[in-house]
C-alpha positions as a Markdown table, in Angstrom:
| # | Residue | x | y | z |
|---|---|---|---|---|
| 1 | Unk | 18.8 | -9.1 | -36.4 |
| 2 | Unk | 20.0 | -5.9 | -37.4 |
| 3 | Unk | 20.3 | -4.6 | -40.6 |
| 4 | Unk | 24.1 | -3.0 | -39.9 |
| 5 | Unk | 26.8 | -5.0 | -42.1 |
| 6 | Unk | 28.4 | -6.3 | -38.6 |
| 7 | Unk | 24.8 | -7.5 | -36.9 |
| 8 | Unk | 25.6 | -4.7 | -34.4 |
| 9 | Unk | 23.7 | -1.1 | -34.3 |
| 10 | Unk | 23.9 | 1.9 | -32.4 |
| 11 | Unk | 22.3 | 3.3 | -29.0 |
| 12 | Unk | 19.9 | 5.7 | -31.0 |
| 13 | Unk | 19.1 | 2.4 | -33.1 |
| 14 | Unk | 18.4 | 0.5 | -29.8 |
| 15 | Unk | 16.5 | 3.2 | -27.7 |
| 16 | Unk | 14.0 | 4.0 | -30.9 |
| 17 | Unk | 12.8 | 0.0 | -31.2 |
| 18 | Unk | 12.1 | -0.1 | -27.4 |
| 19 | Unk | 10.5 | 3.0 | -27.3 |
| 20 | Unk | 12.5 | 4.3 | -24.7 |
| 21 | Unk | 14.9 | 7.3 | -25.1 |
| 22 | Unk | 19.0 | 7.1 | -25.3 |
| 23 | Unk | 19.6 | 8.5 | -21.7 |
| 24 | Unk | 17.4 | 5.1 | -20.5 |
| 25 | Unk | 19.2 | 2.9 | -22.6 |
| 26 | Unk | 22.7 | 4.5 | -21.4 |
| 27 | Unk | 21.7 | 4.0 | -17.6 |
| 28 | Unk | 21.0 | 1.1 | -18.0 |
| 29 | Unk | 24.2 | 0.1 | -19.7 |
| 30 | Unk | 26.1 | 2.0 | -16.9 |
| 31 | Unk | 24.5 | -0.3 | -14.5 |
| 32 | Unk | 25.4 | -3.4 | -15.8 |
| 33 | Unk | 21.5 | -4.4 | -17.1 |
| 34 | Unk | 22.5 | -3.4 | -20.7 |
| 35 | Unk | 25.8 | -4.8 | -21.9 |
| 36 | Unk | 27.2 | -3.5 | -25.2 |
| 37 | Unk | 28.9 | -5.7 | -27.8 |
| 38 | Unk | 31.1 | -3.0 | -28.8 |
| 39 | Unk | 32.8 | 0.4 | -29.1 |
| 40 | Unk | 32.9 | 2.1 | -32.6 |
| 41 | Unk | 36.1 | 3.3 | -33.8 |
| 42 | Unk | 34.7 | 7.0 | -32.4 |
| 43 | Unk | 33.8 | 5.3 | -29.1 |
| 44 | Unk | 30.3 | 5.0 | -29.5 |
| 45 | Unk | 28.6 | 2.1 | -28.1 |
| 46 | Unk | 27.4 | -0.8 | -30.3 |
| 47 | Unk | 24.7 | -3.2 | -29.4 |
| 48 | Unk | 24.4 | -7.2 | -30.3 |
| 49 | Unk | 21.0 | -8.4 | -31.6 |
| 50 | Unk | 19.6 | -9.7 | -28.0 |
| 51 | Unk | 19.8 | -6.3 | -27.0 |
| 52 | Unk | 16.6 | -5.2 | -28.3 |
| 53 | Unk | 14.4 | -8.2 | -26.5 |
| 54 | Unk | 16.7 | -7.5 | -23.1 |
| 55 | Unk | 16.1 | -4.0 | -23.0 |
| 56 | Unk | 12.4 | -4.8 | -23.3 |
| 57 | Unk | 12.1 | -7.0 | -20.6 |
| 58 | Unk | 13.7 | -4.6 | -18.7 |
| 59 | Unk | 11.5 | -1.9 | -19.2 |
| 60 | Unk | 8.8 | -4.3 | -18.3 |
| 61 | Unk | 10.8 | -5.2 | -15.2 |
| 62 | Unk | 11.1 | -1.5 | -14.6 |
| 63 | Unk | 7.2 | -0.4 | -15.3 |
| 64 | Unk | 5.9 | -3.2 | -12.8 |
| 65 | Unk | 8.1 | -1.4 | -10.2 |
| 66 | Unk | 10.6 | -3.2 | -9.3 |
| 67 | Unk | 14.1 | -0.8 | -8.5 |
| 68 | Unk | 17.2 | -2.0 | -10.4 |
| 69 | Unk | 18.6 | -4.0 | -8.1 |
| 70 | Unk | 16.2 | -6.6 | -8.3 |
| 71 | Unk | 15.7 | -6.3 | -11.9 |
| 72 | Unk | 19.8 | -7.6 | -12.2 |
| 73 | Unk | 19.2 | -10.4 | -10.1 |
| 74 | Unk | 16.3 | -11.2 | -12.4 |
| 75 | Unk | 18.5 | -11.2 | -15.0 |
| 76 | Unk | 20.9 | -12.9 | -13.6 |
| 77 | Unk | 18.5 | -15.5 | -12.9 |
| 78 | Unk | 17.6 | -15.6 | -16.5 |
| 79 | Unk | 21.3 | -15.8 | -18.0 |
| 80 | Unk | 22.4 | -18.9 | -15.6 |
| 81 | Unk | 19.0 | -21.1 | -16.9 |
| 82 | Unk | 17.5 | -20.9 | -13.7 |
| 83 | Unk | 13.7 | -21.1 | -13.3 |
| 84 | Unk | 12.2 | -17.9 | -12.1 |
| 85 | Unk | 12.5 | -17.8 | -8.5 |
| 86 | Unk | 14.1 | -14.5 | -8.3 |
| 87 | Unk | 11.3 | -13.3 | -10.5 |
| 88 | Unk | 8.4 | -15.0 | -8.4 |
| 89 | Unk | 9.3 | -14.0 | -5.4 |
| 90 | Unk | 9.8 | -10.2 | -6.9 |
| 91 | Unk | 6.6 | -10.1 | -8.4 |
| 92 | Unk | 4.9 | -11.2 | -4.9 |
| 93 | Unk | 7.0 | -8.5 | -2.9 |
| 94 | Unk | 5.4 | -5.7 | -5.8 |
| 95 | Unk | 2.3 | -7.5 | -4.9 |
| 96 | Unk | 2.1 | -6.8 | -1.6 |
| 97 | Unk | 3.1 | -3.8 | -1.9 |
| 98 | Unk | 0.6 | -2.1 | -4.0 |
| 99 | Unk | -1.9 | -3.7 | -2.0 |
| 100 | Unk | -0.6 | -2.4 | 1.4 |
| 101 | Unk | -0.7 | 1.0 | -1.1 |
| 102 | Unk | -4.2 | 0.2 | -2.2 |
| 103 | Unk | -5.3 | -0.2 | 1.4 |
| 104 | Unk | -3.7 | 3.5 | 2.2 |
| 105 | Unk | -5.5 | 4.8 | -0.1 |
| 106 | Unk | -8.8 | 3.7 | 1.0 |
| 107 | Unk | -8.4 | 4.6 | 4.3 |
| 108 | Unk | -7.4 | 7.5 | 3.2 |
| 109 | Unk | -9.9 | 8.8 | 0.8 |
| 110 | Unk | -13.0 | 7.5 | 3.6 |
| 111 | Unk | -10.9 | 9.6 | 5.9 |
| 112 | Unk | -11.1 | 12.9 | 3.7 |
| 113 | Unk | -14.7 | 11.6 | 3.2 |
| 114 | Unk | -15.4 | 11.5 | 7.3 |
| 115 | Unk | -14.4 | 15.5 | 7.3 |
| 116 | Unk | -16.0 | 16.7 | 4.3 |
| 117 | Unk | -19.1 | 15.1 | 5.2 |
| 118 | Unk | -19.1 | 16.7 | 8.6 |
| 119 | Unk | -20.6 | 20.0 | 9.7 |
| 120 | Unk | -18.5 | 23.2 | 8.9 |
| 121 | Unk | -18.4 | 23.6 | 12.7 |
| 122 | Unk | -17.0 | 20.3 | 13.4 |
| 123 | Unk | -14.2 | 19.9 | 10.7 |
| 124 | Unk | -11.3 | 20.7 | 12.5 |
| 125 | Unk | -11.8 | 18.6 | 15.5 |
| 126 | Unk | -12.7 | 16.1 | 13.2 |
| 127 | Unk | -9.5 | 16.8 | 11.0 |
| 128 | Unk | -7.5 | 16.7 | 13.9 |
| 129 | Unk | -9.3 | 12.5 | 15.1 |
| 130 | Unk | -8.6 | 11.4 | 11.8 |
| 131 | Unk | -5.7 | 12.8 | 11.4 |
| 132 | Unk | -4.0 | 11.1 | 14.4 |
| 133 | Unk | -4.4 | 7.4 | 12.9 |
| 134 | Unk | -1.9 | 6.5 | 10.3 |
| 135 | Unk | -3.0 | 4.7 | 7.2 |
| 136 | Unk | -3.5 | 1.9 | 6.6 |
| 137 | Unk | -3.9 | 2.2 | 10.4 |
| 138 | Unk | -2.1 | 0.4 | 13.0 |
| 139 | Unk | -3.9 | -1.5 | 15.7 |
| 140 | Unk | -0.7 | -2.0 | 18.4 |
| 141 | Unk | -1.9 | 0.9 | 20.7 |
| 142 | Unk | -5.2 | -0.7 | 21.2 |
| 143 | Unk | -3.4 | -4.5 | 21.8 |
| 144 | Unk | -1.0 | -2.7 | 24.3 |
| 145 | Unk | -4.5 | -1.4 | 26.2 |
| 146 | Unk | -5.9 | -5.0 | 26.5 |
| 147 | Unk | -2.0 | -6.3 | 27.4 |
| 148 | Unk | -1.6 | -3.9 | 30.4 |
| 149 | Unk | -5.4 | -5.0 | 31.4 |
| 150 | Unk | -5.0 | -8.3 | 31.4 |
| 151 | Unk | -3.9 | -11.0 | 34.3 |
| 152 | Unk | 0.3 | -10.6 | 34.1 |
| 153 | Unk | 0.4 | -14.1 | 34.8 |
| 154 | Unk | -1.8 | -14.9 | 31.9 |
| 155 | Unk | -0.4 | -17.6 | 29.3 |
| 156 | Unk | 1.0 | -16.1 | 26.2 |
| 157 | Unk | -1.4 | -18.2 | 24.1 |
| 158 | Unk | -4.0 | -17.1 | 26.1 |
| 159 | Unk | -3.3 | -13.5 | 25.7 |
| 160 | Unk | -2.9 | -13.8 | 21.8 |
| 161 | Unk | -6.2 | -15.9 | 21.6 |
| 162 | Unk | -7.7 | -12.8 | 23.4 |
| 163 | Unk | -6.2 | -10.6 | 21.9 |
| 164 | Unk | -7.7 | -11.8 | 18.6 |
| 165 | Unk | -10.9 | -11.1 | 20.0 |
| 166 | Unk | -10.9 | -7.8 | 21.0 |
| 167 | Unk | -8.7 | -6.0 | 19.2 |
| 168 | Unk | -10.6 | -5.2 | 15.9 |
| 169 | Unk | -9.1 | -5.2 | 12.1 |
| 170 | Unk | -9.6 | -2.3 | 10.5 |
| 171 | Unk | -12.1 | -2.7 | 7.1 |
| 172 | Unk | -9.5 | -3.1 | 3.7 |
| 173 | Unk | -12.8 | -0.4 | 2.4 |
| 174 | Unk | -13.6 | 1.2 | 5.2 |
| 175 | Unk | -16.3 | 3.9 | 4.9 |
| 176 | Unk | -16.2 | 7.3 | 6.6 |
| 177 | Unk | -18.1 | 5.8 | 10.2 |
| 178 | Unk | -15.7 | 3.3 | 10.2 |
| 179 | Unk | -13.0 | 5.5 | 9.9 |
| 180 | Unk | -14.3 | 8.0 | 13.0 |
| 181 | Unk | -15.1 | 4.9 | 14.7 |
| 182 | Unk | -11.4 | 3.2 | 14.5 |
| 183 | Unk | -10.3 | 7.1 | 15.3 |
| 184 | Unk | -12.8 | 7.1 | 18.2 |
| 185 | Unk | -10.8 | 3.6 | 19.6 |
| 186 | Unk | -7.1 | 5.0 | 19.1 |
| 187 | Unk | -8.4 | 8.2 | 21.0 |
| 188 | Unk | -9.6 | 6.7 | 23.7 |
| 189 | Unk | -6.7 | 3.9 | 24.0 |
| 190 | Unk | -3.7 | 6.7 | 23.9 |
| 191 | Unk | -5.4 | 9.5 | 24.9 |
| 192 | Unk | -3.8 | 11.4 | 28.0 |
| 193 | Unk | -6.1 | 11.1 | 30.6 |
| 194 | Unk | -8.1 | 8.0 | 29.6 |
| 195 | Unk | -5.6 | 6.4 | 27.8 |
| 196 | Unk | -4.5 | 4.4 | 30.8 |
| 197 | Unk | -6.0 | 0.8 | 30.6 |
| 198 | Unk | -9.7 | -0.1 | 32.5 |
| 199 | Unk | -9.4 | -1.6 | 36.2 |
| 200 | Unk | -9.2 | -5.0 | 36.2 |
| 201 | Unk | -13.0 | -6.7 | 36.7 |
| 202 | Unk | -12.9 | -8.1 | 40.0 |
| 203 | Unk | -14.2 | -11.4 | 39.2 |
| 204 | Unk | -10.5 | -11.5 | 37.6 |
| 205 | Unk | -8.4 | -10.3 | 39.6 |
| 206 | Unk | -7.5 | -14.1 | 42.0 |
| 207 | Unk | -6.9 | -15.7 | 38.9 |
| 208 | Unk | -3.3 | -17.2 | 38.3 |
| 209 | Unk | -1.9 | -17.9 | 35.3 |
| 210 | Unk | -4.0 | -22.0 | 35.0 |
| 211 | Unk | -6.9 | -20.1 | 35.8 |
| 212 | Unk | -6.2 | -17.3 | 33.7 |
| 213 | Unk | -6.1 | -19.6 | 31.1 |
| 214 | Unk | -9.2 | -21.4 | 32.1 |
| 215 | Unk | -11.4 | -18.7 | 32.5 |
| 216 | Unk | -10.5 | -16.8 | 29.3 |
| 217 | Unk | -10.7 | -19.7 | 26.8 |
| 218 | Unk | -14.4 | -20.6 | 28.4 |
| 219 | Unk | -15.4 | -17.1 | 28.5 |
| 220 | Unk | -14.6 | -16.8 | 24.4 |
| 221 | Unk | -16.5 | -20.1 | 23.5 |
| 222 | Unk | -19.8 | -18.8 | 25.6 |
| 223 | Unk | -19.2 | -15.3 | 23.7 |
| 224 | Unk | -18.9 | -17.2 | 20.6 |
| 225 | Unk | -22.3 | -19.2 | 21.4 |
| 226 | Unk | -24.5 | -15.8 | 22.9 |
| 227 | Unk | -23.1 | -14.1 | 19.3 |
| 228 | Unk | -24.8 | -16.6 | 17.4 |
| 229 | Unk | -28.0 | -16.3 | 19.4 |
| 230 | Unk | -27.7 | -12.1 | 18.9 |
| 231 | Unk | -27.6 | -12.5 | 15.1 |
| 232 | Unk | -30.8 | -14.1 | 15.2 |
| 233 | Unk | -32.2 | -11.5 | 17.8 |
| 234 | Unk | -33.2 | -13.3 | 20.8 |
| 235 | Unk | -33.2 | -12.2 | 23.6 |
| 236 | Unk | -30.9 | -13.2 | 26.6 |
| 237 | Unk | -32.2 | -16.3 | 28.0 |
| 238 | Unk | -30.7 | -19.3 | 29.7 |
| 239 | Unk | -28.9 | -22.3 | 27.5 |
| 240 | Unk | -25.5 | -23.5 | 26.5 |
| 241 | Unk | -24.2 | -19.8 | 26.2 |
| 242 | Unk | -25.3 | -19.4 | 29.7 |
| 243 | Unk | -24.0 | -22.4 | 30.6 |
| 244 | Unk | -20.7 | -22.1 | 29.4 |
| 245 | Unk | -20.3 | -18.9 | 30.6 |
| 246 | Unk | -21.0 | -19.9 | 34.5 |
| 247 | Unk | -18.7 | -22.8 | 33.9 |
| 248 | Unk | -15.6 | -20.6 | 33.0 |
| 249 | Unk | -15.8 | -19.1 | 36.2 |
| 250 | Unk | -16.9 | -21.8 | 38.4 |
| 251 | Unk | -13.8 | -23.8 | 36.9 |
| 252 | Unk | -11.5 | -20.8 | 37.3 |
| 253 | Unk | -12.4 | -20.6 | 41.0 |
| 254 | Unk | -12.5 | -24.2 | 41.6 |
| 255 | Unk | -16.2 | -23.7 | 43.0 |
| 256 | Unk | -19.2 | -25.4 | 42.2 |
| 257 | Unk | -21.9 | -24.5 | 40.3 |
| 258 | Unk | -24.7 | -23.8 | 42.7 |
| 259 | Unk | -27.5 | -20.9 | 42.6 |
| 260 | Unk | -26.2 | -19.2 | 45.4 |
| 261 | Unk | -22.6 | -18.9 | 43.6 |
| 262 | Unk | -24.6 | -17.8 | 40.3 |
| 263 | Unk | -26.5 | -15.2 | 42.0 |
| 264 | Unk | -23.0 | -14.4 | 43.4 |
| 265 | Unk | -21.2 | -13.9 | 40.3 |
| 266 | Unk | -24.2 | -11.8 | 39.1 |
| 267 | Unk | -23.6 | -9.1 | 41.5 |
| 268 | Unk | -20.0 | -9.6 | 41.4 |
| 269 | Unk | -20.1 | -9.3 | 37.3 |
| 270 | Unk | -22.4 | -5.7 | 37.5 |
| 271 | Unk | -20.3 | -4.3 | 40.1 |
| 272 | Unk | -17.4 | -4.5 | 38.1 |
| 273 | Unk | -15.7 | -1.8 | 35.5 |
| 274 | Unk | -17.5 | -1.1 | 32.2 |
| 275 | Unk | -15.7 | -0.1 | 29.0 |
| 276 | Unk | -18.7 | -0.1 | 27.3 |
| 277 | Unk | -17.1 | 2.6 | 24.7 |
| 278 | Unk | -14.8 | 0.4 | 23.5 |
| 279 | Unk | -17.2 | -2.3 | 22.2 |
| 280 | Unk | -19.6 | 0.1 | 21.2 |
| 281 | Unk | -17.0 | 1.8 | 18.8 |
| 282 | Unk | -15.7 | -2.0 | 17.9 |
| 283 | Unk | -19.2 | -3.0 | 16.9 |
| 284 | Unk | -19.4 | 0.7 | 14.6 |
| 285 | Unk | -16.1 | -0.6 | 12.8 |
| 286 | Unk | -16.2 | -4.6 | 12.5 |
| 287 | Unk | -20.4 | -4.0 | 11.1 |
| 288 | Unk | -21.1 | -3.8 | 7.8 |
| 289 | Unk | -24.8 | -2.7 | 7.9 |
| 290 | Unk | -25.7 | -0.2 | 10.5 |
| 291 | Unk | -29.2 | -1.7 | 11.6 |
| 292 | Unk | -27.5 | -5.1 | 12.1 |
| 293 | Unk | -24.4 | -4.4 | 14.6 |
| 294 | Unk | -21.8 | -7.3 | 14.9 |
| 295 | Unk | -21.7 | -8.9 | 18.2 |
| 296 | Unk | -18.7 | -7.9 | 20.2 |
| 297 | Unk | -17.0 | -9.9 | 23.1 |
| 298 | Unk | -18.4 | -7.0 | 25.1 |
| 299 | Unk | -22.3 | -7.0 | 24.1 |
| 300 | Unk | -21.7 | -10.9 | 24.2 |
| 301 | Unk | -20.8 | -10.5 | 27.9 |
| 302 | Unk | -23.5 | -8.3 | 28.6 |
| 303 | Unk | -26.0 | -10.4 | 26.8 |
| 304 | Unk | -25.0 | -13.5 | 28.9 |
| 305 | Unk | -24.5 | -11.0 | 32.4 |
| 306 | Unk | -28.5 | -10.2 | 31.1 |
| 307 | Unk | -29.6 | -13.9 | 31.0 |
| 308 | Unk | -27.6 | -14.7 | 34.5 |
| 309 | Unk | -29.5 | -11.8 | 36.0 |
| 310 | Unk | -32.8 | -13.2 | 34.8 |
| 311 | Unk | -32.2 | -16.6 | 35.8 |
| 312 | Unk | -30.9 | -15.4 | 39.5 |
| 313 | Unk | -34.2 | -13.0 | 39.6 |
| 314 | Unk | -32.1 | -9.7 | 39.5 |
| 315 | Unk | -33.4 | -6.4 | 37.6 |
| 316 | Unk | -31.7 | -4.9 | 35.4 |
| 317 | Unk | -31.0 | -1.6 | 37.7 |
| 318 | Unk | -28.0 | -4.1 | 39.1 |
| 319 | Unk | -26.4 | -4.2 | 36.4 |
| 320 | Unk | -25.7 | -0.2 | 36.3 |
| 321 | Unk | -24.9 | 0.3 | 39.2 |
């Protein structure tokens, strides 16, 4: 309550028990946020007792971020009796927000890291990698890569579960090797002469879309099995991995499982393309400790090509061929 002889005080009153100044109290008046009680008999604006606690919880509105349009329907919310909900869902949207901020910061500061780190020599075509990639950074480009080198009749499922797979999520902290590495990707993904997607293995290329499908989903649960056997460094060898990897393309190609076709598929598998690159700079990103790289879909698939190659009595020089 205010001391006045009318309950009412002035804007200078008002602005000095918030701790804000007049020209905040006056905009926010004009806007509707604020309303006055009165006018003086010299036109100057006059302010009930609720004033004071309103005006406060709109400079808290205010500080937290949110602009003034939301900050009325909060209010609005709060004069009909209602719950909150305007408020909640506000408070998430800030939420997000400053984390999506947060997470452009830190990519941001291992970025500036990644260049002042580097040899004299070297900063400006560092400056210039890093420089490229937005942050946070946005991992479409290298999705649109695996898209245009995947079967086109391929089962959108299919494709997303893939996708999931091999298209990396940045760090939210990266540090500055996982910034150059990511860097490193979106180079080579969009780059002009390179940038075009790899050649389409041949061991692929019959598949329709059932088969697509077939093959892809029993291809990720073998990678998922030879990852588990990498973390614990063994070395390829046959087992369920192995297994499941032969079956995905034995059922693709509606062949049996013999050694013949299994010494088949070895030479087909090393003849084929290699983006080894890509999961090289994938496994630099997605690791967390440098002597312990994360298994990739990549060095899953040449972990199980290894084992296949061993168990059909290949060497190793077919592989790179």
């Amino acid at each position: 309550m205010f001391s006045s002889w009318d309950g009412l005080c002035g804007i200078g009153e008002v602005a000095r028990r918030a701790g804000v100044s007049v020209k905040t109290v006056r905009f926010y008046t004009d806007h509707g946020l604020l309303p006055e009680a009165s006018r003086s008999s010299g036109g100057h604006r006059r302010y009930g007792p609720d004033a004071l606690e309103r005006l406060r919880l709109i400079r808290s509105l205010r500080t937290l971020g949110l602009p003034v349009a939301t900050v009325r329907r909060v209010l609005d919310d709060d004069d009909a009796g209602r719950t909150g909900g305007v408020l909640e869902d506000a408070v998430a949207g800030q939420l997000a927000e400053a984390g999506s901020q947060l997470a452009a910061l830190r990519w941001r500061e291992a970025a500036l890291r990644a260049v002042q780190e580097s040899p004299p020599s070297e900063r400006p075509v560092r400056l210039l990698l890093v420089g490229a990639v937005a942050a946070p950074p946005n991992t479409a480009p290298l999705a649109r890569f695996w898209r245009a080198w995947l079967p086109p009749r391929m089962p959108a499922r299919s494709v997303g579960a893939f996708l999931d797979a091999a298209v990396p999520q940045p760090p939210e902290d990266p540090g500055p090797a996982q910034v150059l590495a990511f860097a490193r990707l979106y180079a080579m993904v969009t780059g002009p002469c390179d940038g075009g997607a790899p050649t389409q293995p041949h061991a692929h290329r019959s598949a329709g879309a059932r088969e697509s499908a077939v093959l892809y989903a029993g291809l990720a649960e073998a990678y998922d099995l030879a990852a588990v056997q990498m973390r614990r460094g063994r070395e390829p060898h046959a087992g369920e991995a192995l297994e499941g990897f032969v079956d995905a393309y034995a059922r693709a190609g509606d062949v049996a499982d013999t050694p013949g076709f299994r010494r088949a598929l070895a030479g087909r598998l090393a003849a084929d393309p290699r983006i080894d690159r890509y999961w090289e700079l994938t496994a630099e990103l997605i690791s967390t400790h440098a002597d312990r790289p994360e298994p990739t879909p990549g060095t899953a698939h040449d972990w199980l090509l290894a084992a296949l190659e061993s168990e059909a009595g290949m060497g190793a020089a077919v592989r790179r061929g």
